[in-house]
Coordinates of C-alpha atoms in Angstrom, one line a residue:
Chain A
D1322 CA 0.1 0.0 0.1
A1323 CA 1.3 3.5 -0.6
G1324 CA 0.2 4.8 2.8
V1325 CA -1.9 8.1 3.1
I1326 CA -1.8 10.1 0.0
Q1327 CA -2.7 13.8 0.5
S1328 CA -2.5 16.6 -2.3
P1329 CA -1.6 19.2 -3.1
R1330 CA 1.7 19.2 -1.0
H1331 CA 2.2 22.9 -1.3
E1332 CA -0.6 25.6 -2.1
V1333 CA -0.2 29.2 -1.9
T1334 CA -3.3 31.4 -2.1
E1335 CA -4.6 34.8 -1.6
M1336 CA -7.1 35.6 1.4
G1337 CA -10.3 35.3 0.5
Q1338 CA -9.9 32.3 -1.7
E1339 CA -11.4 28.9 -1.4
V1340 CA -8.8 26.2 -0.6
T1341 CA -9.6 22.3 -0.9
L1342 CA -7.1 19.8 0.7
R1343 CA -7.4 16.2 -0.2
C1344 CA -6.8 12.9 1.2
K1345 CA -6.8 9.2 0.4
P1346 CA -6.4 6.9 3.3
I1347 CA -4.8 3.5 3.7
S1348 CA -7.4 0.8 2.2
G1349 CA -9.1 -0.9 4.9
H1350 CA -8.7 1.6 7.6
D1351 CA -11.6 2.5 9.6
Y1352 CA -10.6 5.9 10.9
L1353 CA -9.8 9.1 9.3
F1354 CA -8.2 12.2 10.9
W1355 CA -7.7 15.7 9.9
Y1356 CA -5.1 17.7 12.1
R1357 CA -3.5 21.2 11.7
Q1358 CA 0.1 21.8 12.7
T1359 CA 1.7 25.2 13.4
M1360 CA 4.7 26.4 15.3
M1361 CA 2.7 28.0 18.1
R1362 CA -0.3 25.5 18.2
G1363 CA 1.5 22.1 17.4
L1364 CA -0.9 19.5 16.4
E1365 CA -4.7 20.4 16.7
L1366 CA -7.2 17.7 15.8
L1367 CA -9.6 19.2 13.5
I1368 CA -12.2 16.5 12.9
Y1369 CA -12.3 12.8 12.7
F1370 CA -14.5 10.1 10.8
N1371 CA -15.2 6.7 11.6
N1372 CA -16.5 4.7 8.5
N1373 CA -17.1 7.7 6.6
V1374 CA -19.1 9.3 9.4
P1375 CA -18.0 12.7 11.0
I1376 CA -17.6 11.7 14.8
D1377 CA -16.1 14.9 16.4
D1378 CA -15.6 18.1 14.7
S1379 CA -15.0 20.3 17.9
G1380 CA -11.9 21.1 16.6
M1381 CA -12.9 23.0 13.7
P1382 CA -12.0 26.3 14.3
E1383 CA -14.8 28.2 12.2
D1384 CA -17.6 27.7 9.9
R1385 CA -15.2 28.6 7.2
F1386 CA -13.7 25.0 7.9
S1387 CA -15.6 22.0 6.6
A1388 CA -14.6 18.4 6.0
K1389 CA -16.3 15.8 4.0
M1390 CA -15.9 12.1 3.4
P1391 CA -18.1 10.8 0.6
N1392 CA -16.6 7.4 0.6
A1393 CA -14.0 5.1 2.6
S1394 CA -11.1 5.9 0.0
F1395 CA -11.2 9.8 -0.1
S1396 CA -11.9 13.0 2.3
T1397 CA -11.8 16.5 1.6
L1398 CA -11.0 19.8 3.9
K1399 CA -12.4 22.9 2.6
I1400 CA -11.4 26.2 3.8
Q1401 CA -14.0 29.3 2.3
P1402 CA -13.0 32.0 2.4
S1403 CA -9.1 31.5 3.3
E1404 CA -7.5 33.8 5.7
P1405 CA -3.7 34.4 6.4
R1406 CA -4.2 33.0 10.0
D1407 CA -5.1 29.7 8.4
S1408 CA -1.6 29.1 6.8
A1409 CA -0.5 25.8 8.4
V1410 CA 0.6 22.2 7.6
Y1411 CA -2.6 20.1 7.3
F1412 CA -2.1 16.4 8.0
C1413 CA -4.5 13.6 7.3
A1414 CA -4.2 10.2 8.8
S1415 CA -5.9 6.9 9.1
S1416 CA -6.1 4.0 11.3
L1417 CA -7.8 0.5 12.3
E1418 CA -9.9 0.3 15.4
R1419 CA -7.7 -0.9 18.2
T1420 CA -10.1 -3.6 18.6
T1421 CA -9.1 -5.0 15.2
R1422 CA -7.0 -8.3 15.9
G1423 CA -3.1 -7.2 15.5
S1424 CA -4.0 -3.2 15.5
T1425 CA -2.2 -1.0 18.0
G1426 CA -4.9 1.8 16.7
E1427 CA -1.9 3.6 15.6
L1428 CA -2.2 6.6 13.4
F1429 CA -0.6 6.5 9.9
F1430 CA 0.0 10.1 8.7
G1431 CA 0.4 11.4 5.0
E1432 CA 3.2 13.9 4.0
G1433 CA 0.9 16.8 4.8
S1434 CA -0.1 19.8 2.9
R1435 CA 1.6 23.0 3.5
L1436 CA -1.0 26.1 3.0
T1437 CA 0.3 29.5 2.7
V1438 CA -2.4 32.3 2.7
L1439 CA -1.1 35.6 1.7
Chain B
G551 CA -9.8 22.2 29.3
E552 CA -7.5 19.0 30.0
S553 CA -4.8 18.5 27.5
V554 CA -1.4 16.9 27.0
G555 CA 1.8 18.9 27.6
L556 CA 5.5 18.8 27.4
H557 CA 8.3 19.9 29.9
L558 CA 10.6 21.0 27.4
P559 CA 10.4 22.3 24.0
T560 CA 14.3 21.3 23.1
L561 CA 16.6 18.8 24.4
S562 CA 20.2 18.4 23.2
V563 CA 22.1 15.0 23.8
Q564 CA 25.5 13.8 23.0
E565 CA 25.6 11.0 20.3
G566 CA 25.6 7.5 22.0
D567 CA 24.1 9.1 25.4
N568 CA 20.7 8.0 26.4
S569 CA 17.8 10.5 25.9
I570 CA 14.8 11.2 28.0
I571 CA 11.9 12.7 26.7
N572 CA 9.1 14.0 29.1
C573 CA 5.3 14.5 29.1
A574 CA 2.7 15.3 31.5
Y575 CA -1.0 14.5 30.9
S576 CA -4.0 15.8 32.9
N577 CA -6.9 13.6 31.6
S578 CA -7.1 10.8 34.0
A579 CA -9.5 8.9 31.8
S580 CA -7.2 8.4 29.1
D581 CA -6.3 4.6 28.7
Y582 CA -3.8 4.7 25.9
F583 CA -0.5 6.8 25.3
I584 CA 1.3 6.9 22.3
W585 CA 4.7 8.4 21.3
Y586 CA 5.4 9.7 17.8
K587 CA 8.5 10.9 16.0
Q588 CA 8.3 13.5 13.5
E589 CA 11.1 14.2 11.0
S590 CA 11.5 17.5 8.8
G591 CA 9.1 17.6 6.3
K592 CA 7.2 14.6 7.2
G593 CA 4.2 13.4 9.0
P594 CA 4.6 11.9 12.1
Q595 CA 5.4 8.3 12.4
F596 CA 4.6 5.7 15.6
I597 CA 7.0 4.8 17.8
I598 CA 5.7 2.8 20.7
D599 CA 2.5 2.8 22.9
I600 CA 1.5 1.9 26.0
R601 CA -2.2 1.2 27.9
S602 CA -2.8 2.5 31.4
N603 CA -3.0 -0.8 33.0
M604 CA 1.0 -1.2 32.3
D605 CA 3.9 1.3 33.6
K606 CA 6.6 0.0 31.4
R607 CA 7.0 -1.0 27.7
Q608 CA 10.2 -1.7 25.8
G609 CA 10.7 -1.6 22.2
Q610 CA 13.9 -1.5 20.0
R611 CA 16.2 1.3 21.5
V612 CA 13.0 2.8 23.2
T613 CA 11.3 2.3 26.6
V614 CA 8.2 4.2 27.5
L615 CA 7.2 4.8 31.1
L616 CA 3.9 5.6 32.4
N617 CA 3.4 7.0 36.1
K618 CA -0.3 7.4 36.5
T619 CA 0.3 8.8 40.1
V620 CA 1.5 11.6 38.8
K621 CA 0.4 11.6 35.6
H622 CA 3.7 11.5 33.8
L623 CA 4.9 9.6 30.5
S624 CA 8.5 9.5 29.2
L625 CA 10.3 8.0 26.4
Q626 CA 13.7 6.9 26.8
I627 CA 16.0 6.3 24.0
A628 CA 19.1 4.2 24.1
A629 CA 22.3 5.1 22.6
T630 CA 21.2 8.0 20.8
Q631 CA 22.2 8.2 16.9
P632 CA 22.2 11.3 14.6
G633 CA 19.0 9.5 12.7
D634 CA 17.0 10.2 16.2
S635 CA 17.0 14.0 15.7
A636 CA 13.5 14.8 15.1
V637 CA 10.5 16.3 17.4
Y638 CA 8.8 13.8 19.5
F639 CA 5.3 14.0 20.6
C640 CA 3.4 12.3 23.1
A641 CA -0.4 11.6 22.5
E642 CA -3.1 10.4 24.2
N643 CA -6.3 8.8 23.7
E644 CA -9.0 10.7 25.2
R645 CA -12.0 8.8 24.3
D646 CA -13.2 6.2 21.6
D647 CA -10.2 6.8 19.2
K648 CA -9.7 10.3 19.4
I649 CA -6.0 11.2 19.7
I650 CA -4.8 14.3 21.0
F651 CA -1.2 15.4 20.7
G652 CA 1.0 17.4 23.1
K653 CA 3.0 20.4 21.9
G654 CA 6.3 18.3 21.0
T655 CA 10.0 18.2 22.0
R656 CA 12.8 18.7 19.8
L657 CA 15.6 16.4 19.9
H658 CA 18.7 17.5 19.0
I659 CA 21.7 15.0 18.7
L660 CA 25.2 16.7 19.3
P661 CA 28.3 15.1 17.5

């Protein structure tokens, strides 16, 4: 398996523009997580899904942020409109349930999408 | 709110020495703790985990210690190598499978 795949790796956009980040989790994984990483706040959990259903979106900073998981192999994180303070690295991660035989429940992260909003 | 935190943001260690990275947590309901390593430009990678019913777990060159009395977690790396240079995060499972990360400690290896 190729691991968790995120796109784009880098995006530079202007304030007010819509940004869409994409993620393909590892096949067969039950959970998908979106994290945001900044120097000041570290790794923040934004939202996570279980079997394509959003479980907890309490980390989503504002209504400008939305996430979807239309099927088991694809998720998007959308920011509309984007602001300079949204500049960060956004990580997607997937995992199996810890109750799955042989699973530690560890998160497998993608390489991240570095977003710069000017 | 309750959160996972770290004592030191940066740790410098001589190559070949042992490294100890510390972490404090405050959510007594957490039952599962994990250490991740993040190299520059990459996503975090799993190192080792420990469940709350254990106080020690060993892996290859790494040991995690859990002290529930003082809500403290540590990662020990034996014979630190240049390849160990990275940022290390502790994380906790607050409930269900929600994983919350601490701020991170940068480990710098001195030649």
